[in-house]
Coordinates of C-alpha atoms and ligand atoms in Angstrom, one line a residue:
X806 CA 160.0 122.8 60.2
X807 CA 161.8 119.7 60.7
X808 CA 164.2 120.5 63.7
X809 CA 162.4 118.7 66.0
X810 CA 161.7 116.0 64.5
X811 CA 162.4 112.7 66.2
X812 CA 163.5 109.3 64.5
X813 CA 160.8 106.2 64.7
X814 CA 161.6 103.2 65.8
X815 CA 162.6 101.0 63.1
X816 CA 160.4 98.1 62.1
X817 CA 160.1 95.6 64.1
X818 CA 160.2 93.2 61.2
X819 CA 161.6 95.0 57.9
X820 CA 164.1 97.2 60.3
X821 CA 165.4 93.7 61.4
X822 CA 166.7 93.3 57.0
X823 CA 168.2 96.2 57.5
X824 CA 170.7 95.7 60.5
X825 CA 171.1 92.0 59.0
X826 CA 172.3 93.3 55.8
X827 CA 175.0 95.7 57.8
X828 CA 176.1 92.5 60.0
X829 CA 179.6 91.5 59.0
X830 CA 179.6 87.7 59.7
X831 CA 179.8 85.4 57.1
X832 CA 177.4 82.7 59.1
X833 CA 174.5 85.0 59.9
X834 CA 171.1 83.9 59.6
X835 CA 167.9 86.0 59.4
X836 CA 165.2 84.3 60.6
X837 CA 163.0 87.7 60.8
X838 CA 161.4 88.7 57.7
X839 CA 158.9 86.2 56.2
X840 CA 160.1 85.1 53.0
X841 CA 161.0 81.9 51.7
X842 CA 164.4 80.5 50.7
X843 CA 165.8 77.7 48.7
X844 CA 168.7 75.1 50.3
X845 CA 170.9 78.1 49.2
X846 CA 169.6 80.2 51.5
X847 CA 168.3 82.0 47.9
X848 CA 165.1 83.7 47.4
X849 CA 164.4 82.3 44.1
X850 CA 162.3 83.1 41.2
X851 CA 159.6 80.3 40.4
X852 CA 160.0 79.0 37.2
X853 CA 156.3 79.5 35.8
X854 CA 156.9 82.9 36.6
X855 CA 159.8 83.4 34.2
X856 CA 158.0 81.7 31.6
X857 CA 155.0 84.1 32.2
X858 CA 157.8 87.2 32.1
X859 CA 158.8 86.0 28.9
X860 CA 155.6 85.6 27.3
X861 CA 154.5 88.9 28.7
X862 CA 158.0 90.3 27.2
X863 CA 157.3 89.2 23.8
X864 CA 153.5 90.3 23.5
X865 CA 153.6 93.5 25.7
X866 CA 153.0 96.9 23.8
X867 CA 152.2 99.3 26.0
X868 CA 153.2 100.4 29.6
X869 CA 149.8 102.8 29.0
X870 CA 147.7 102.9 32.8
X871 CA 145.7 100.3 34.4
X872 CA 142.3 101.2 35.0
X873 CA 142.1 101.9 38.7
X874 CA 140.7 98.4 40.0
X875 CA 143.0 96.6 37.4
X876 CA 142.1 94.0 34.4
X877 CA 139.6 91.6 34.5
X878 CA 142.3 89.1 33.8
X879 CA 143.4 89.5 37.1
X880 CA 140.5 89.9 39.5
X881 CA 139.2 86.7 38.1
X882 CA 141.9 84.8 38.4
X883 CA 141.9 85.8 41.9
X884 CA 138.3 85.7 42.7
X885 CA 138.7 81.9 41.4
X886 CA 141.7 81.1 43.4
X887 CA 139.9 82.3 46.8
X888 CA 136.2 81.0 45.8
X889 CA 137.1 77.6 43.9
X890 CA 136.8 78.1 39.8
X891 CA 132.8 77.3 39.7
X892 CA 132.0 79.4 42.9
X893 CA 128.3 80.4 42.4
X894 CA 130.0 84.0 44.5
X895 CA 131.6 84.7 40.8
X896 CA 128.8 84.0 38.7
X897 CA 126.2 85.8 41.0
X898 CA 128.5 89.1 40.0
X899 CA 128.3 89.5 44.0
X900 CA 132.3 89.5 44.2
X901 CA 134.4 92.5 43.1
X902 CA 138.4 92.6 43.0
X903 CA 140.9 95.3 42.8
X904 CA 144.5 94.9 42.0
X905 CA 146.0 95.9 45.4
X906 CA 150.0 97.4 45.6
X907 CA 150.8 94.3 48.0
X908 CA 148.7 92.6 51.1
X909 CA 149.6 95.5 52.9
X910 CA 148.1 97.9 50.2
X911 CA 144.9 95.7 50.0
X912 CA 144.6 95.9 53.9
X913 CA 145.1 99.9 54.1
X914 CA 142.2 100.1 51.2
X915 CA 139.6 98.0 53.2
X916 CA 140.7 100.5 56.4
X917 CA 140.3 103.4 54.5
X918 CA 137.3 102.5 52.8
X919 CA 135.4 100.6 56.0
X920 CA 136.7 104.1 57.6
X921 CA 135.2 105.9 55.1
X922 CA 131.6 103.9 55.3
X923 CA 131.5 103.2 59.0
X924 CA 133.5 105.5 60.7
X925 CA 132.7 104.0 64.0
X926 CA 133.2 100.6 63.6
X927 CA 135.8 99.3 66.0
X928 CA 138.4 96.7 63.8
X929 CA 139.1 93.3 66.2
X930 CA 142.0 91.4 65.6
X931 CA 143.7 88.2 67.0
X932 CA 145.8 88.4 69.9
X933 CA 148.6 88.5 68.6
X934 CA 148.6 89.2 65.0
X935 CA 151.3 90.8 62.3
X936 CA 153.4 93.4 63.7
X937 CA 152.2 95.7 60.9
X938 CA 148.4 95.1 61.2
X939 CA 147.6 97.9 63.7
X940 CA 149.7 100.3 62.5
X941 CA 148.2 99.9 58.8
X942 CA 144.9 100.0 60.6
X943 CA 145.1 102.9 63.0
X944 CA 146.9 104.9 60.1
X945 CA 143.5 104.7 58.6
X946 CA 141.5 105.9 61.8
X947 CA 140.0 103.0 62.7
X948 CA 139.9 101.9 66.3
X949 CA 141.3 98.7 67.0
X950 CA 140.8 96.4 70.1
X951 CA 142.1 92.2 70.3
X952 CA 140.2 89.1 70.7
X953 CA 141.8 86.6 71.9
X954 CA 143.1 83.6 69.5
X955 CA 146.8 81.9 70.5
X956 CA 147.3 79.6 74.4
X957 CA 150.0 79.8 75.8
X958 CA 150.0 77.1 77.6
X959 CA 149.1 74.2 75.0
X960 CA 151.1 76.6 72.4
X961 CA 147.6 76.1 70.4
X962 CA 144.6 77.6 69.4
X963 CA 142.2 79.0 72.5
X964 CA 139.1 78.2 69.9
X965 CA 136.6 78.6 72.7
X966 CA 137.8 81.9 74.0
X967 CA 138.2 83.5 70.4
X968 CA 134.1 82.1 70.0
X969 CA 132.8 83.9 73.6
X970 CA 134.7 86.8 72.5
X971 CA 133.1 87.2 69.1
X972 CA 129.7 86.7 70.3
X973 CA 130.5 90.2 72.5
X974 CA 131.6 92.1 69.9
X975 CA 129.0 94.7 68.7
X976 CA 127.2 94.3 66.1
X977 CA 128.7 96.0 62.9
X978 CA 132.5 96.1 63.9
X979 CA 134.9 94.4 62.0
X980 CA 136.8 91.3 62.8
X981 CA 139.9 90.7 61.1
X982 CA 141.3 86.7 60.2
X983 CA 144.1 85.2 58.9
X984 CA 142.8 82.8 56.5
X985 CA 146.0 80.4 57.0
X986 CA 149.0 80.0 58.1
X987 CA 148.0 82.6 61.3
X988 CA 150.8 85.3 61.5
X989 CA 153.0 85.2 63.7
X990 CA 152.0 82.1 65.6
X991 CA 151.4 79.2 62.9
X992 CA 148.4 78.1 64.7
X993 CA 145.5 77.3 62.0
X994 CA 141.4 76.7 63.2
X995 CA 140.3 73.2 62.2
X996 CA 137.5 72.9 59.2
X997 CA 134.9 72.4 62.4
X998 CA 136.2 75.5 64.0
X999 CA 136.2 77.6 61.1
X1000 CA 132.4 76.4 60.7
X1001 CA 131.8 77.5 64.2
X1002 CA 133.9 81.0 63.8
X1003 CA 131.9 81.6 60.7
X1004 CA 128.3 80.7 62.4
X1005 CA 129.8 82.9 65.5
X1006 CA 130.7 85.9 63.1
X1007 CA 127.7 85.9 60.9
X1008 CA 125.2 85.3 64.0
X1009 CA 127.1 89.1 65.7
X1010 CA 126.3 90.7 62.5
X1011 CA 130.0 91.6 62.7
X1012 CA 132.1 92.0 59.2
X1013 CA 134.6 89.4 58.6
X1014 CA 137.5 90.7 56.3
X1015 CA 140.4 87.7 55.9
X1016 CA 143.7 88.3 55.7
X1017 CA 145.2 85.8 53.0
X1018 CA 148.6 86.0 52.4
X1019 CA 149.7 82.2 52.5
X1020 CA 146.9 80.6 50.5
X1021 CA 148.7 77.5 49.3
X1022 CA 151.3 77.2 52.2
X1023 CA 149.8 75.4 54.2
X1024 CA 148.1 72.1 53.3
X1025 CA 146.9 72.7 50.1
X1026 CA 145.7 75.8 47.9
X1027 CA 142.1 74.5 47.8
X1028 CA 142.6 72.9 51.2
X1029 CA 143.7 76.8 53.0
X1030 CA 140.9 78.3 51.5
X1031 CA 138.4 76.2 53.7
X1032 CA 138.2 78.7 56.1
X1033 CA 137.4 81.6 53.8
X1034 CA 135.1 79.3 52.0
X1035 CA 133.0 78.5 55.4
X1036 CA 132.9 82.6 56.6
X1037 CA 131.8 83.1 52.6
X1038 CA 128.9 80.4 53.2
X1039 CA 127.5 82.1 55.9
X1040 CA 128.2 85.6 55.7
X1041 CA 126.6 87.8 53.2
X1042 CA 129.7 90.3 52.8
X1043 CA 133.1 89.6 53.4
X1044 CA 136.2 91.4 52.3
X1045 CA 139.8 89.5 51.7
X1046 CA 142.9 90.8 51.6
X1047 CA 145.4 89.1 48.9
X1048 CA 148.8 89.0 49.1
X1049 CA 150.7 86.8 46.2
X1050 CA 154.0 87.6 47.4
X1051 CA 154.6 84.3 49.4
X1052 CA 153.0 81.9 47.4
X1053 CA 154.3 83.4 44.0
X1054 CA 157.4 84.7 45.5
X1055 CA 156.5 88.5 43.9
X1056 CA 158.1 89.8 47.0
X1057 CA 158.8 92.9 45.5
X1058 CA 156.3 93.4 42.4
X1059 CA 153.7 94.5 45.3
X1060 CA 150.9 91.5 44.0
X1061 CA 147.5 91.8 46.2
X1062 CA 144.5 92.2 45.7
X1063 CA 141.2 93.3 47.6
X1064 CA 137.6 91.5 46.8
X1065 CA 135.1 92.4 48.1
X1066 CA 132.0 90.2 48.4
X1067 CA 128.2 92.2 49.4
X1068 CA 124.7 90.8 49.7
X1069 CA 123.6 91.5 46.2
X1070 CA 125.6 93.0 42.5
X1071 CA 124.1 96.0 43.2
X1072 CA 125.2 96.7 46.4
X1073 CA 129.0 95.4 45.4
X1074 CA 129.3 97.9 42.4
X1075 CA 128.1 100.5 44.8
X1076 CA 130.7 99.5 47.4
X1077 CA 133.1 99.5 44.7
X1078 CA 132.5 102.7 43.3
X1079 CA 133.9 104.4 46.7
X1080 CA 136.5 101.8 46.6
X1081 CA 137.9 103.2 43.6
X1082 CA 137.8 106.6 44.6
X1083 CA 139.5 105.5 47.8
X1084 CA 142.5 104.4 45.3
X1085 CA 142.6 106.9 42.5
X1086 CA 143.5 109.4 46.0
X1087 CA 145.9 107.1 47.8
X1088 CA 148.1 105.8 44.6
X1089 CA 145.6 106.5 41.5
X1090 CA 146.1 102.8 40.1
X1091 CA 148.3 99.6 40.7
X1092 CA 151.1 98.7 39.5
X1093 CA 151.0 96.4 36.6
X1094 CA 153.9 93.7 36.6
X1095 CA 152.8 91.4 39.1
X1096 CA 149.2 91.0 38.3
X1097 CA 149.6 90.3 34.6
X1098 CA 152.1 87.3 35.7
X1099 CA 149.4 86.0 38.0
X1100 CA 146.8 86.6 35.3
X1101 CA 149.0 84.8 32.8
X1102 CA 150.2 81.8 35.2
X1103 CA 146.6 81.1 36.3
X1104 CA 145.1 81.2 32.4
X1105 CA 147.8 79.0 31.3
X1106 CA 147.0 75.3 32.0
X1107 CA 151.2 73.9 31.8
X1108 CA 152.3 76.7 33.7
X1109 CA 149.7 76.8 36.5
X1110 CA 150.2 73.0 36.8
X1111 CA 154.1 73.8 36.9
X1112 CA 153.3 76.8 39.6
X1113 CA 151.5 74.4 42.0
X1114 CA 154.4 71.7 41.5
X1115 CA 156.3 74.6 42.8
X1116 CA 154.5 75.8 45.6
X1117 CA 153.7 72.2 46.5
X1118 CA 157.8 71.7 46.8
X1119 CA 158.2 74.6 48.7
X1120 CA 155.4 73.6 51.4
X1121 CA 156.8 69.8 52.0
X1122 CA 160.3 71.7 52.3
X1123 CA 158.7 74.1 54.7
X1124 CA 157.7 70.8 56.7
X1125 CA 160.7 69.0 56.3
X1126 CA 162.7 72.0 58.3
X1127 CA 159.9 72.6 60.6
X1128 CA 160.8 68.8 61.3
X1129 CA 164.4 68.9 60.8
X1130 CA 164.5 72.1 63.9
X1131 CA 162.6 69.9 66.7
X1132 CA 164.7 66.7 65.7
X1133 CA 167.9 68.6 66.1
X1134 CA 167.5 70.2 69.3
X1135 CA 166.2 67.0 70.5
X1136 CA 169.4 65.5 69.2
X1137 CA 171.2 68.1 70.9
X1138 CA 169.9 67.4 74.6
X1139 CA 167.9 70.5 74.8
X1140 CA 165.3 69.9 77.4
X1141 CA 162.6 72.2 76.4
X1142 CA 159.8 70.6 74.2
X1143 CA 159.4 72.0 70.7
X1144 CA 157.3 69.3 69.4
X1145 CA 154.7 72.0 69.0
X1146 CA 156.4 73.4 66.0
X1147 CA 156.2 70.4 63.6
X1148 CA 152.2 70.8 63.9
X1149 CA 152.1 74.6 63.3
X1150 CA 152.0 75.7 59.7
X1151 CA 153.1 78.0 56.9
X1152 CA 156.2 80.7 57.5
X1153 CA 156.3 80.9 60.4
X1154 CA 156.1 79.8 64.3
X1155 CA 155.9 81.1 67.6
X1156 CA 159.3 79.9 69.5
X1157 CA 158.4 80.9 72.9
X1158 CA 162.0 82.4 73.1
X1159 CA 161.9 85.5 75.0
X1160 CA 163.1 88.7 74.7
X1161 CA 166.1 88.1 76.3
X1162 CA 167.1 85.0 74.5
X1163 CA 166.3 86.5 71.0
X1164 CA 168.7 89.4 72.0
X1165 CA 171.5 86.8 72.9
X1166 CA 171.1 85.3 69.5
X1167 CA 171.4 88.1 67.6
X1168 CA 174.4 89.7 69.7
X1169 CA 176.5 86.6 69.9
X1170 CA 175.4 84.6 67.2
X1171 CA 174.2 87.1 64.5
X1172 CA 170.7 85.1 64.3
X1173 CA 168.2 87.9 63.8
X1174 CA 164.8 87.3 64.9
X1175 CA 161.6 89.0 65.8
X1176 CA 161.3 90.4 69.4
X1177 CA 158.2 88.4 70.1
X1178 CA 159.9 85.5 69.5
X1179 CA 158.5 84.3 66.1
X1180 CA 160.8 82.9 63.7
X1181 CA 160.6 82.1 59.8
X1182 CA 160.9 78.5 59.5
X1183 CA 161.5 79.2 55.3
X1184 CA 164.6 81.0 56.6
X1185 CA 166.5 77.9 57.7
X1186 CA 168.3 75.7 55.2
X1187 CA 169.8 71.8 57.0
X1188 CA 172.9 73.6 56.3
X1189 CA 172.7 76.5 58.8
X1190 CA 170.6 74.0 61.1
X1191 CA 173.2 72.5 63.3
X1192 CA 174.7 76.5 63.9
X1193 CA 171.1 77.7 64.7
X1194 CA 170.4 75.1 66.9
X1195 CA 173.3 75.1 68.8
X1196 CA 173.1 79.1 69.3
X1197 CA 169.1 78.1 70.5
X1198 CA 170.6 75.9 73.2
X1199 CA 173.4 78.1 74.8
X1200 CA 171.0 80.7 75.0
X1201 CA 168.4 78.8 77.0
X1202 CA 170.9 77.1 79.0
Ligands
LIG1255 C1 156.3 89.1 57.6 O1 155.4 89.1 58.4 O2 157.5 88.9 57.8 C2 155.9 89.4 56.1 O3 154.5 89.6 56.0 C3 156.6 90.6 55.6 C4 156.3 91.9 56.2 O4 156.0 92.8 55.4 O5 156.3 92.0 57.4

C-alpha cells in the first residue's frame, strides 16, 4: 500500500526548526519560525502564566473532558479580549466561542465548517499571506484565490488595490484578514483604512473571518483590535480566528479559539450547533491546559495586570531590535535601505532578501530563514546582531 509513496516537501516554515536543530554550529541563528525570544535567545515562560499553573495545580481535580466548545471561562475571556470587556456583541448573546487546538485548529474549523455551509464560496486571501494558510484552507475543500495587499515598491500597504479588489469579489465568498501584525510582511492598515476595508467588505456582502494571532504585539492589545472592532461595526457576521500562542507564549499548549459572530442569537446557536459537530469529528474536544491558564490570567486582576506588563516588555523589545537591525547595517556601510523595517510591526518582516541570498545565509552562515525572505525580528537578540548583520552584508555584496 505504501510502496509508492513519495516524501512531501518539508515545511517551509516548521521544516526550517528541524534542519536548525540538526545544524552543528555553535553561532547559528533561526530567524524562521515565529516565536519570540528573550536576550538569551530563550523562549521563556511568562510569569503570570506560572502563577496561573500553580493555582490551577493546587485546585485541579479532575482531567474529566471538556465539553466540545470548551468552558464558559474561556470563551468569555476571549470574546472580551477581541470585543473590549463591555462590547454590546457579548451581551447581545450574538458572539459564540470555541476552544480551538491552536490558530491553526481554529482556522481549519471555520474551513470545514464555511465548507460545510457554503460549499461554493471561494476563500480570498492577501497576497502574500502565512505559508500555512492555503494548505489549511484547501485541505478543507475550499477554493482559494489572492487579493492583492503588500507593494513592492514602497515595501507598504497597496490599500487602494486591496479596496478595488474587494469590491469585485462576489458576493458571499469569504475574505480572510490578519487582524495585526500581517504575516509575513509586518505591514498593518491604518484605523481609516480598516474603516474603509470594513465599509468595502460589508458593502460586497462578502464574509470577513480575521486571523488574530498577534493581538497585543503590535501597539497595544486594545489598540490591535481596531481593525477587528471596525469589520465587527459594520458587518453583521464575522468569524476570528484566535491564536494565544504568541502573545501568551502557549507555543505548544495549542491555545485558540474560534468565535463566531451572526446577525442575531438565534442564528449564532444555529451556526454553532454544526460547529460542534464539525469538532466532536475532527478531534471530539480541545485540549484543556491552555485555556484554563488564559481563563485564569484574564479573571485574575494582579495577574492580568502582570501579563500585559509582560507582553508590553516584549513589544518595546520587539521594537528596539527591529531598530537595533536597520541601525546596524547602516553602521555597517550596507547600501540598501531598510528603514522600512523599523515601521513594520509584530514578528515579523519582509526583508526583500531573495532566494538566493537566504540560501547563502543559511549555507555559509547557518542563519535559517524563510524562502520568501521574511524573517522573525523576536529571533534576534543585540548579541547575535553584529554576526547577523554582517552575514546580511556579504551576501548582498
Ligand atoms: C509562523 O508563521 O512562523 C508561526 O505562525 C508559526 C507557524 O506555525 O508557522
Amino acid at each position: 500500500m505504501f510502496e509508492h509513496v513519495e516524501m512531501a516537501p518539508a515545511d517551509p516554515i516548521l521544516g526550517l526548526t528541524e534542519a536548525f536543530k540538526k545544524d552543528p554550529n555553535d553561532k547559528k541563528i533561526n530567524l524562521g519560525v515565529g516565536i519570540y525570544k528573550d536576550e538569551h535567545g530563550i523562549t521563556p515562560i511568562m510569569e503570570a502564566v506560572k502563577f496561573a499553573e500553580e493555582k490551577l495545580f493546587q485546585r485541579e481535580e479532575t482531567k474529566g473532558y471538556l465539553p466540545i466548545a470548551g468552558t464558559d471561562d474561556y470563551s468569555i475571556a476571549v470574546q472580551q479580549f477581541l470585543f473590549g470587556a463591555d462590547s454590546s456583541i457579548i451581551f447581545s448573546q450574538r458572539a459564540a466561542t470555541i476552544h480551538a487546538p491552536g490558530g491553526t485548529g481554529a482556522l481549519r474549523m471555520a474551513g470545514e465548517l464555511l465548507h460545510k455551509i457554503s460549499p461554493k464560496s471561494t476563500l480570498w486571501v492577501s497576497d502574500p499571506t502565512w505559508a500555512n494558510h492555503k494548505g489549511i484552507f484547501s485541505a478543507a475543500g475550499l477554493n482559494i484565490k489572492t487579493y492583492p495587499y503588500y507593494d513592492e515598491k514602497t515595501k507598504g500597504f497597496d490599500f487602494e488595490a486591496m479596496i478595488a479588489a474587494i469590491e469585485k469579489i462576489p458576493e458571499g465568498d469569504i475574505v480572510l484578514l490578519h487582524g495585526c501584525c500581517h504575516n509575513p510582511t509586518g505591514v498593518d492598515p491604518t484605523p481609516e483604512q480598516w474603516n474603509a476595508i470594513a465599509q468595502a467588505i460589508s458593502d460586497s456582502k462578502l464574509l470577513p473571518l480575521v486571523d488574530f494571532a498577534y493581538q497585543g504585539l503590535a501597539v497595544g492589545i486594545e489598540e490591535d483590535a481596531i481593525g477587528l472592532r471596525e469589520i465587527a461595526k459594520l458587518c453583521d457576521t464575522v468569524f476570528v480566528a484566535s491564536s494565544f500562542s504568541k502573545n501568551f507564549g502557549l507555543y505548544c499548549e495549542r491555545a485558540g479559539a474560534l468565535t463566531l459572530v451572526c446577525e442575531t442569537p438565534e442564528v449564532t446557536q444555529k451556526v454553532l450547533s454544526q460547529l460542534k459537530t464539525t469538532v466532536r469529528q475532527c478531534y471530539s474536544n480541545p485540549p484543556a491546559h491552555g485555556g484554563l491558564i488564559i481563563a485564569t490570567i484574564m479573571n485574575d486582576e494582579k495577574l492580568r495586570t502582570d501579563w500585559e506588563a509582560e507582553l508590553a516588555k516584549m513589544r518595546e523589545r520587539i521594537q528596539h531590535l527591529r531598530e537595533l537591525f536597520v541601525e546596524t547595517l547602516k553602521d555597517l556601510g550596507v547600501q540598501q535601505d531598510f528603514s522600512f523595517i523599523k515601521d513594520q510591526k509584530g514578528m515579523f518582516s519582509f526583508s526583500g532578501l531573495t532566494d538566493n541570498q537566504v540560501q547563502q545565509l543559511r549555507e555559509k552562515h547557518s542563519i535559517y530563514v524563510v524562502r520568501s525572505g521574511r524573517i522573525n525580528v523576536a529571533g534576534m537578540t543585540s548579541s547575535n546582531m553584529p554576526r547577523l548583520c554582517n552575514a546580511i552584508k556579504e551576501v548582498l555584496e
